[in-house]
Tab-separated table of C-alpha atoms and ligand atoms in Angstrom:
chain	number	residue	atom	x	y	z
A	566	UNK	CA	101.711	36.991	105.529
A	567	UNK	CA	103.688	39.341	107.428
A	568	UNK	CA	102.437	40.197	110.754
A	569	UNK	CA	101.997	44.033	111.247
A	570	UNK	CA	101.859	45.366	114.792
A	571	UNK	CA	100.736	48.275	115.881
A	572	UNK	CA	102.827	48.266	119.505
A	573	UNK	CA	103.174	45.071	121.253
A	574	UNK	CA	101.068	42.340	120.888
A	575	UNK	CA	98.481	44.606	119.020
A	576	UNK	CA	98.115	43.692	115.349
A	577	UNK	CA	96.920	45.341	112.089
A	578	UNK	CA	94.201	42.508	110.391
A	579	UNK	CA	93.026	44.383	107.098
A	580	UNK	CA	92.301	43.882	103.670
A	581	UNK	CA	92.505	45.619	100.263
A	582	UNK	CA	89.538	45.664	98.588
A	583	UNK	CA	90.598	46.361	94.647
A	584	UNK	CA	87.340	44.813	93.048
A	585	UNK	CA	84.912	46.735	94.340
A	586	UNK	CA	83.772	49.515	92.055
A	587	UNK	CA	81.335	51.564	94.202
A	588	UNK	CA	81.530	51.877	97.590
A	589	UNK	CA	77.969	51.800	99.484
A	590	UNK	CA	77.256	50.984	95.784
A	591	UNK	CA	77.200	54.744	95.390
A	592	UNK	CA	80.696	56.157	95.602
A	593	UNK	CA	83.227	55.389	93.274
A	594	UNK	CA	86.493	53.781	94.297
A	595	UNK	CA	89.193	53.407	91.649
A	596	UNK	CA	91.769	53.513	94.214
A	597	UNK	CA	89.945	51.027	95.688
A	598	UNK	CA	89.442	50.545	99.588
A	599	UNK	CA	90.614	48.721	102.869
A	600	UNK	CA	88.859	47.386	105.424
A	601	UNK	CA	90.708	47.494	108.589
A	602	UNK	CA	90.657	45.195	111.855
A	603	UNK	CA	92.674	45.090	114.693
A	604	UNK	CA	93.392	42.402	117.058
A	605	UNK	CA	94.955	42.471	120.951
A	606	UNK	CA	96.535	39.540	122.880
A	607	UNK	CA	96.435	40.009	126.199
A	608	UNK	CA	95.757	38.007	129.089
A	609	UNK	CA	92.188	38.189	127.428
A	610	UNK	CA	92.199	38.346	123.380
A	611	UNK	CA	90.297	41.356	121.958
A	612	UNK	CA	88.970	41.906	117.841
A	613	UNK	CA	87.923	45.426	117.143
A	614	UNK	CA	85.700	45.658	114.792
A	615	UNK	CA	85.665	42.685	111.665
A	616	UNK	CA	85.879	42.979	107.797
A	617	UNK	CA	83.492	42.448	104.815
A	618	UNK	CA	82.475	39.405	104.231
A	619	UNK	CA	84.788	38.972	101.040
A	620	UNK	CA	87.906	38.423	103.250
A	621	UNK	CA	86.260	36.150	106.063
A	622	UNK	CA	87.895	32.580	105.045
A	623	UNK	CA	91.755	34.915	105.224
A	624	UNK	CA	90.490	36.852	107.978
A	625	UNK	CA	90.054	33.434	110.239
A	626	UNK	CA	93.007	32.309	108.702
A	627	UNK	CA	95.302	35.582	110.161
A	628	UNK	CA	93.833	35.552	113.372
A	629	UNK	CA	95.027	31.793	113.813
A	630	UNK	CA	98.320	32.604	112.240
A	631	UNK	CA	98.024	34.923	115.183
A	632	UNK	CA	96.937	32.787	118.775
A	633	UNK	CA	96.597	29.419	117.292
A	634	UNK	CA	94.311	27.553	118.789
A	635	UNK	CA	93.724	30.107	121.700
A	636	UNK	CA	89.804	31.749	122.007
A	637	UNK	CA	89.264	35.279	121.052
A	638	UNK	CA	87.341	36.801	124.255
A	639	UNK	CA	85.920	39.907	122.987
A	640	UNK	CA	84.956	40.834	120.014
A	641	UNK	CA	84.252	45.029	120.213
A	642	UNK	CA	81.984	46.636	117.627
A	643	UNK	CA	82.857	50.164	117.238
A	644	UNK	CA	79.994	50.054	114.349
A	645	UNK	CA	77.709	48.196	112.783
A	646	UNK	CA	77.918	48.706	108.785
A	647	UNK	CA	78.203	45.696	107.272
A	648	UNK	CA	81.973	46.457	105.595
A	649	UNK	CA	83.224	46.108	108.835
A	650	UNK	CA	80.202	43.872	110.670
A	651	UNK	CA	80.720	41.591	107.874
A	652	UNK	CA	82.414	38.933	109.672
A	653	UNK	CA	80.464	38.604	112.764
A	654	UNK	CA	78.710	35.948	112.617
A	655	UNK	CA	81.826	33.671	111.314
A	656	UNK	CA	83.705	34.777	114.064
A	657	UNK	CA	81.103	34.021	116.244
A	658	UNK	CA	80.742	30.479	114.816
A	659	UNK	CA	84.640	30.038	115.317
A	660	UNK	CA	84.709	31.373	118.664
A	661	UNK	CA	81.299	30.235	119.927
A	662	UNK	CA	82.472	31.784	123.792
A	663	UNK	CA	83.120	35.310	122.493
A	664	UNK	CA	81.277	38.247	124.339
A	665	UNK	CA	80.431	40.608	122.002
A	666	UNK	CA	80.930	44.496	123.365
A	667	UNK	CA	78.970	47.273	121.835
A	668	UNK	CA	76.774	50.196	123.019
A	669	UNK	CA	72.762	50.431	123.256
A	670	UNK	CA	72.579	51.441	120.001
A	671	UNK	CA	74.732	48.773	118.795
A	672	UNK	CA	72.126	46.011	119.936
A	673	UNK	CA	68.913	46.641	117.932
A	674	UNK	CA	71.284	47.194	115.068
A	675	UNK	CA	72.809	43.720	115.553
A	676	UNK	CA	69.742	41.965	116.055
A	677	UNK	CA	67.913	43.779	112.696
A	678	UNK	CA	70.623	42.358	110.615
A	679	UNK	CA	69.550	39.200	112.380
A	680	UNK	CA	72.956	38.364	114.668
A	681	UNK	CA	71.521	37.040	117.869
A	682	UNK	CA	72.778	39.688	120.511
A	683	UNK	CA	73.385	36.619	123.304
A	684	UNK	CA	76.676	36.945	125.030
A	685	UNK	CA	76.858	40.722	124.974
A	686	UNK	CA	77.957	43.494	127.279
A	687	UNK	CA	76.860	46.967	126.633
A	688	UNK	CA	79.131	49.790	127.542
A	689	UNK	CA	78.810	53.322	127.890
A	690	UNK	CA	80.705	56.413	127.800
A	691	UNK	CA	84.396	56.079	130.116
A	692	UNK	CA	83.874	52.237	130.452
A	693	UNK	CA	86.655	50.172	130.609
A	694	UNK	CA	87.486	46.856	129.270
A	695	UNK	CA	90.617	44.996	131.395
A	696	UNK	CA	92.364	42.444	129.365
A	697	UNK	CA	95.259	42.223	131.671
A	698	UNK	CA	98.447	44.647	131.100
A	699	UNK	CA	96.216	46.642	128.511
A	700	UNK	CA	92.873	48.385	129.456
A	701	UNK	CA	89.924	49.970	126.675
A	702	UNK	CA	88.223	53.050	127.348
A	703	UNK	CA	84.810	52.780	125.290
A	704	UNK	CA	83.436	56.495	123.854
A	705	UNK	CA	80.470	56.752	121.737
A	706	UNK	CA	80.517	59.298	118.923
A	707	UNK	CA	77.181	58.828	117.683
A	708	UNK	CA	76.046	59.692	113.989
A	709	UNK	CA	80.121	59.819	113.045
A	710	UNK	CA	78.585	57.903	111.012
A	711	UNK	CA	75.940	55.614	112.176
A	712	UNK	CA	73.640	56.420	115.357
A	713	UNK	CA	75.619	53.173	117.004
A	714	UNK	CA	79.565	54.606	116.265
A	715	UNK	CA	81.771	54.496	119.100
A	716	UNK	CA	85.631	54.741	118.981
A	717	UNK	CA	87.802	52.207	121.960
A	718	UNK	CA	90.378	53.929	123.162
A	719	UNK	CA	93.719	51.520	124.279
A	720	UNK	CA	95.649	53.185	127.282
A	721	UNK	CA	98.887	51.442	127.600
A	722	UNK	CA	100.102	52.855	124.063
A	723	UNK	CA	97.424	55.484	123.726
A	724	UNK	CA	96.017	54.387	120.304
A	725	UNK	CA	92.612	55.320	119.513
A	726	UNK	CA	90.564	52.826	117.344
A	727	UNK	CA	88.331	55.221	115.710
A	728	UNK	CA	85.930	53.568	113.552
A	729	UNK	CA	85.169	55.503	109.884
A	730	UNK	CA	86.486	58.781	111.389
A	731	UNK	CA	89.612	59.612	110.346
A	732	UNK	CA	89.361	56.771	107.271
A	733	UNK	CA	90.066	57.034	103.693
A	734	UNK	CA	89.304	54.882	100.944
A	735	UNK	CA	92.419	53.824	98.668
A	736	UNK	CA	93.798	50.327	99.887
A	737	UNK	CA	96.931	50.321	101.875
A	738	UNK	CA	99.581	49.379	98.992
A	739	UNK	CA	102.614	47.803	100.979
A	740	UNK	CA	102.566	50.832	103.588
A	741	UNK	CA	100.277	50.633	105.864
A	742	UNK	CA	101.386	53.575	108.489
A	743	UNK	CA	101.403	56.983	107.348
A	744	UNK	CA	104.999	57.661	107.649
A	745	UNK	CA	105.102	54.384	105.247
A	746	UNK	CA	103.255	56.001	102.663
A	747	UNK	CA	103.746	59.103	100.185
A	748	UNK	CA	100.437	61.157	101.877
A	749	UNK	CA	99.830	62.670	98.461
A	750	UNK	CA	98.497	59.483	97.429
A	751	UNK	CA	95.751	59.498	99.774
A	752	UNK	CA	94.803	63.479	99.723
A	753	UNK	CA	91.745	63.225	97.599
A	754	UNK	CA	90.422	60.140	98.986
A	755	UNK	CA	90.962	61.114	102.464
A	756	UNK	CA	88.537	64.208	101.974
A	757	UNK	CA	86.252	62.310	99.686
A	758	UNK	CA	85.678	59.863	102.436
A	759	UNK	CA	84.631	62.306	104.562
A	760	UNK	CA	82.573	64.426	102.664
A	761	UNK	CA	80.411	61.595	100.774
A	762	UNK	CA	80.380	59.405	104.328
A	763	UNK	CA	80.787	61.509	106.722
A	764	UNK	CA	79.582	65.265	105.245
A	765	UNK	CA	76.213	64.866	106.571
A	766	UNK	CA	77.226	65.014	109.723
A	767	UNK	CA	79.702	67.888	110.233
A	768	UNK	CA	78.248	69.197	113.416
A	769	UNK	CA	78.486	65.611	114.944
A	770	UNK	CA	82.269	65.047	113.912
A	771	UNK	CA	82.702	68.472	115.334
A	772	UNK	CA	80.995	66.890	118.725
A	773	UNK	CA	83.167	63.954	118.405
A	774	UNK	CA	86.589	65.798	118.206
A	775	UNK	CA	85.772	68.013	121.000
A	776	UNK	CA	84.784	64.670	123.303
A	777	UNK	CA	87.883	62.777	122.377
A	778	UNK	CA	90.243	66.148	122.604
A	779	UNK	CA	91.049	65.223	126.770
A	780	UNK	CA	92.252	61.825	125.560
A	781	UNK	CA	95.928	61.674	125.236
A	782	UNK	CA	96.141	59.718	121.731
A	783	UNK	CA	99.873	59.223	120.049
A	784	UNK	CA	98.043	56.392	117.074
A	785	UNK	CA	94.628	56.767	114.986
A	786	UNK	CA	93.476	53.164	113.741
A	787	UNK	CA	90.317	53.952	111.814
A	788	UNK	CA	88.513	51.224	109.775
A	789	UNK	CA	89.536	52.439	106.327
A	790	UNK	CA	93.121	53.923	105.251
A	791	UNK	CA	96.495	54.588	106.775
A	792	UNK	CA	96.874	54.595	110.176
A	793	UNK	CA	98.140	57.723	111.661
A	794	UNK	CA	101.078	57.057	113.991
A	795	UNK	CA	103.346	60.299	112.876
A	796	UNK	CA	101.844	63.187	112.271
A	797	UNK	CA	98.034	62.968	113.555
A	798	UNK	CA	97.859	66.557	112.755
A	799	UNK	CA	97.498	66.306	109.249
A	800	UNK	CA	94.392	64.461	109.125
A	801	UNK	CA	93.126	66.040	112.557
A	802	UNK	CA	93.630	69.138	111.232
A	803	UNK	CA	91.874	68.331	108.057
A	804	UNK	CA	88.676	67.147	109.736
A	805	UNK	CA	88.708	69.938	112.116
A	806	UNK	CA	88.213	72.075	108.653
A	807	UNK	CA	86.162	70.288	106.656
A	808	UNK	CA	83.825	70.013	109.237
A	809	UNK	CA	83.630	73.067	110.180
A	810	UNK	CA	82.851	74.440	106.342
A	811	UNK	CA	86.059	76.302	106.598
A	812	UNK	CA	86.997	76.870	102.798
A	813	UNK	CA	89.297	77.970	100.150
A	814	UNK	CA	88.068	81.184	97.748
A	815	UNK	CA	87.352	79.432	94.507
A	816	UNK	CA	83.765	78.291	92.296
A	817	UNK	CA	82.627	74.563	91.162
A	818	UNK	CA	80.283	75.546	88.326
A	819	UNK	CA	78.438	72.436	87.508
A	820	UNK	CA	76.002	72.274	84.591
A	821	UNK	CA	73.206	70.153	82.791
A	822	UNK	CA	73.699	70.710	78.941
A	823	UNK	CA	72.261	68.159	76.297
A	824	UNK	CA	73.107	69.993	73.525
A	825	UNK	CA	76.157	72.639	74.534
A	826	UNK	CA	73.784	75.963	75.105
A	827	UNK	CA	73.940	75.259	79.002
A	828	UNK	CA	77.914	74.587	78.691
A	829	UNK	CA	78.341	78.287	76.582
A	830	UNK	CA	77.028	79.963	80.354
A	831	UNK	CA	79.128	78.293	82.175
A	832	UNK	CA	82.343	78.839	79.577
A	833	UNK	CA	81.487	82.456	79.764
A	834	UNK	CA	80.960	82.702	83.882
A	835	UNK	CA	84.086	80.254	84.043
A	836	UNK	CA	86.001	83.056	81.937
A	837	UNK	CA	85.223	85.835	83.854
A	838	UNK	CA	85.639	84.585	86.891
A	839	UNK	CA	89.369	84.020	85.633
A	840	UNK	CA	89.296	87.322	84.223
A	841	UNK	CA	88.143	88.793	87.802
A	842	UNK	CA	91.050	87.084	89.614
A	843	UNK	CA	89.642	83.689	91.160
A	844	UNK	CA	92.031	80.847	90.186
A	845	UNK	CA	90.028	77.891	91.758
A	846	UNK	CA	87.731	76.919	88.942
A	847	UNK	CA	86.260	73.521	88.708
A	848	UNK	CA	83.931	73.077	86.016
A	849	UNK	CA	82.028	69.607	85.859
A	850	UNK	CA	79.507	68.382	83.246
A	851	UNK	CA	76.978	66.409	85.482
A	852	UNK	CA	76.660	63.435	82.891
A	853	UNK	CA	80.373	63.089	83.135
A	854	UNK	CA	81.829	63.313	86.307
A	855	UNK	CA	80.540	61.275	89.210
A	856	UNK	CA	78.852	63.654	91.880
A	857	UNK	CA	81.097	62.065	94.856
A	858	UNK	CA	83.758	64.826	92.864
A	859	UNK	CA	81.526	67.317	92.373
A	860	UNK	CA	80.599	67.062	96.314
A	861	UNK	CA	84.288	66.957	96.889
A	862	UNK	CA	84.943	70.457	95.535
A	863	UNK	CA	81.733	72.052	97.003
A	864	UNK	CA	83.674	71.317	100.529
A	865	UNK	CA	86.586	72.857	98.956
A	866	UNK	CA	85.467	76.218	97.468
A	867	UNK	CA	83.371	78.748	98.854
A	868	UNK	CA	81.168	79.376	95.579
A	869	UNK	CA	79.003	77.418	93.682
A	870	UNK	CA	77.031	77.902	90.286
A	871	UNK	CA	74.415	75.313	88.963
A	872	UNK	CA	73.102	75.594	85.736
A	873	UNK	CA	70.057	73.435	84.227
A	874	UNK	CA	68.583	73.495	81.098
A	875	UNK	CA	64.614	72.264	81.114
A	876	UNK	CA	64.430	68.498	80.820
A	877	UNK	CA	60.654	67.373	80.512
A	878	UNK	CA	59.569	70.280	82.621
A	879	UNK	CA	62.253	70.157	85.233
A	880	UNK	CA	65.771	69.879	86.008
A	881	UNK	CA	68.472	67.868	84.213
A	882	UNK	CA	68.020	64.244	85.664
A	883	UNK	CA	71.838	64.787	86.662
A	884	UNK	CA	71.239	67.759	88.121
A	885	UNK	CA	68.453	67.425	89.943
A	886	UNK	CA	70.032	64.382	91.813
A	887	UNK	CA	72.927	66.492	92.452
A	888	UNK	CA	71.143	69.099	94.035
A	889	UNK	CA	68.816	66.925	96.205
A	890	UNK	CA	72.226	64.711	97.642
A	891	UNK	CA	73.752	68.045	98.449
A	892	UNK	CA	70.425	69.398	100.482
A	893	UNK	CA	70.239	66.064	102.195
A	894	UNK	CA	73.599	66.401	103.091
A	895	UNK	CA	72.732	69.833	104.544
A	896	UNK	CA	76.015	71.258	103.258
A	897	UNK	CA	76.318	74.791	104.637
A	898	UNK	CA	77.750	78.682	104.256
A	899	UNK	CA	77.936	79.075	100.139
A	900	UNK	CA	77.292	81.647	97.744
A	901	UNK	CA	75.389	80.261	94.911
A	902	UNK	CA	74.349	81.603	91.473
A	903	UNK	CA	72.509	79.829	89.039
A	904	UNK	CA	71.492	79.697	85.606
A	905	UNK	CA	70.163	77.493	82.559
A	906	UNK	CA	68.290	77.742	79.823
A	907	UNK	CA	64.820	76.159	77.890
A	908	UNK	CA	63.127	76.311	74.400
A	909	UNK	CA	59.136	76.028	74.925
A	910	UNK	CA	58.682	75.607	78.496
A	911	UNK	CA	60.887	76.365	81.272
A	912	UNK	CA	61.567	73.878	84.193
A	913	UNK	CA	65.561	73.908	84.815
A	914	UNK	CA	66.226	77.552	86.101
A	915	UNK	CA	62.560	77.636	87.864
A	916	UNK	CA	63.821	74.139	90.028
A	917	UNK	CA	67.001	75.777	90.345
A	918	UNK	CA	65.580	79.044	92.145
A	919	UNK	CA	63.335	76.228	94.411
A	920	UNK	CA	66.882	74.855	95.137
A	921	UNK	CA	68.282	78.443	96.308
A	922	UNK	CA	65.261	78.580	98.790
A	923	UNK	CA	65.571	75.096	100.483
A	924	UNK	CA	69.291	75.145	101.149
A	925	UNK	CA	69.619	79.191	102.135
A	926	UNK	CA	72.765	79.538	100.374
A	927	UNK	CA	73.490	83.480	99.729
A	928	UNK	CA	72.075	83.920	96.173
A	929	UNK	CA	74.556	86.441	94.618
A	930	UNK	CA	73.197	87.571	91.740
A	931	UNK	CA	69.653	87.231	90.015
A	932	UNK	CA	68.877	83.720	88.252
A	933	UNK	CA	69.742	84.275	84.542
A	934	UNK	CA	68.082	82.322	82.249
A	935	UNK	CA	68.174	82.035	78.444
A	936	UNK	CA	65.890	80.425	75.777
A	937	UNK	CA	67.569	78.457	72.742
A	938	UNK	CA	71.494	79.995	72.484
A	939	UNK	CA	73.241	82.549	74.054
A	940	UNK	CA	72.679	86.075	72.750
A	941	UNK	CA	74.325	89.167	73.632
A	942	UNK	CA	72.055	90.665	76.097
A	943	UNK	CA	71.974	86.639	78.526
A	944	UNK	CA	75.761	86.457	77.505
A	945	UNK	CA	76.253	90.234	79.717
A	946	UNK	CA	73.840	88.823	82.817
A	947	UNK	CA	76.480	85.578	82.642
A	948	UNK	CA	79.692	88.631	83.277
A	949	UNK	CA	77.365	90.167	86.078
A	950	UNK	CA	76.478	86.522	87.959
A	951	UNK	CA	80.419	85.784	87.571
A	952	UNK	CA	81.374	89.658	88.737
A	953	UNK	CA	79.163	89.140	91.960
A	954	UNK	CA	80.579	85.973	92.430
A	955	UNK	CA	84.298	86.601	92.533
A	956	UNK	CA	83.176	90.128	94.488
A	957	UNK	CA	81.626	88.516	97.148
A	958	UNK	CA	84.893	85.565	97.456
A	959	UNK	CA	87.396	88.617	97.204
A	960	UNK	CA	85.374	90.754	99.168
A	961	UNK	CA	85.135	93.332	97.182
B	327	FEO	FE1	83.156	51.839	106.871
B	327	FEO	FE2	80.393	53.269	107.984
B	327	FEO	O1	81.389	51.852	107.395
């Protein structure tokens, strides 16, 4: 293997993880995903972080490629999920000497995935870690993702090891900077690692960036992805946005539909949204496309329009999952409309108005709702939802 170095004597160990179909076992992956270590050789030897448990037999095997026969000292665990905590305990077997470094939060985690947490220091904010030439500053950025995250900062070459922040999924496919890669690549799956891992917790990346803003850092290492050595701004910049709810004037209009009546509302809002001038229109059926896209877009565009039909009394199964992932995300500062339709009982449109109360989204026009197929006098209400909507985005 070749032997990728970050600076001097501090080495890339990752993996590409091109099985995998769901990450969590929720989110797809087609571009698959890497899981990224890092390991320094100093006058002490330093892991941060490990992989999943897929790669440890390789993992072991780099590392010795690496120092031979030499122990690894320290072993620092910036957090605790199991894609990167995966490897723990065979590094611990291998090394049986290792001091494990981690916050307070990283303890009770350790021990409840039953890791005996012997041999550890606990560090806190500004700590430092001497291995010799190099020194590691230790900040905690808890609930970026996990309550346990913290981020080591290495002061000689300024590179901050930053756990999932700043990650992506899509493996690393030769190029593992990201002046080695075409960025374009990793757009999507940049942003879709943040908003489906990391969307929940805007206000605490927005805590994060403003705690590690003092540090002077010229390298990003994060757990997942490229690692940004050239242009930091473009993914700093991009998490300063996306966390923030800053976004671009366009719709996602997702829908339930068994049978296509559903679909005709959101053809006709779709249309006249076009008609009034918006040009970012996503449209997803909810039995098609995975909601880790849908989510995607609803952190890209300012509007959104949900439309049921009545499915045994409620929501569209679909739907209804949708909707409850994106209030337990908390996703903020959208205009939402909403409509749907039923035949003998109502359900959809009635959940969807429930919806528009919990999450406090500005409701810009009245719920319309039609039973059976859309007539002339529902089809007008659809124009009116979509006028409000692109009035309110154009600010009319
Ligand atoms: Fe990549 Fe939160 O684990």
């Amino acid at each position: 293997m070749h032997q990728i170095k970050l600076a001097d004597n501090i080495y890339y160990l990752g993996f590409n993880d091109r099985r995998t179909h769901l990450f969590e076992n929720i989110w797809p992956i087609p571009n698959g995903v890497s899981y990224n270590s890092y390991l320094i050789t100093d006058e002490k030897i330093a892991l941060v972080d490990t992989v999943e448990k897929q790669f440890i037999d390789d993992y072991l095997e780099r590392i010795d490629g690496i120092i031979g026969e030499k122990p690894v000292d320290y072993l620092i665990i910036n957090h605790m999920e199991p894609d990167h905590s995966g490897a723990v305990k065979a590094i611990r077997k291998r090394y049986p000497e290792i001091v494990i470094i981690g916050n307070r939060k990283t303890f009770g985690i350790i021990e409840s995935f039953s890791i005996s947490a012997e041999n550890m220091i606990v560090v806190d904010d500004n700590d430092i870690l001497d291995l010799g030439k190099r020194k590691l500053q230790f900040q905690t950025i808890p609930m970026v993702h996990w309550p346990e995250t913290m981020v080591t900062y290495e002061e000689s070459n300024k590179i901050l090891f930053s756990g999932d922040a700043f990650g992506s999924y899509g493996t690393l496919d030769g190029g593992v900077f990201d002046d080695e890669i075409n960025l374009e690549f990793y757009e999507t799956d940049v942003m879709r690692y943040f908003t489906n891992i990391v969307g929940k917790y805007c206000a605490h990346t927005q805590r994060a960036m403003k705690k590690l803003a003092p540090l002077d850092i010229k390298m990003i290492a994060a757990t997942h992805g490229p690692i940004w050595r050239s242009d930091l701004n473009w993914v700093l910049s991009r998490y300063s946005k996306w966390s923030s709810y800053e976004m671009e004037n366009g719709v996602v209009i997702v829908y339930g539909s068994m049978y296509g009546n559903t679909q005709k509302m959101a053809e006709v809002i779709a249309r006249q949204l076009s008609e009034r001038g918006i040009r970012n229109i996503r449209v997803y059926d909810s039995s098609k496309t995975h909601l880790s896209y849908i989510i995607n877009d609803i952190f890209r565009y300012k509007g959104f329009i949900a439309g049921s039909c009545a499915y045994n009394n409620s929501l569209f199964p679909n739907i209804e999952t949708l909707l409850s992932t994106i209030e337990h995300m908390g996703i903020k500062n959208h205009y939402l409309g909403i409509f749907g339709t039923y035949l003998w009982s109502g359900g959809g449109v009635s959940n969807l108005k429930k919806f528009a109360e919990n999450i406090k989204w500005e409701l810009v026009y009245e719920p319309v709702e039609e039973q059976g197929s859309l007539k002339r006098d529902k089809f007008k209400l659809c124009v009116e939802l979509a006028n409000s909507m692109s009035d309110k985005l154009l600010g009319n």
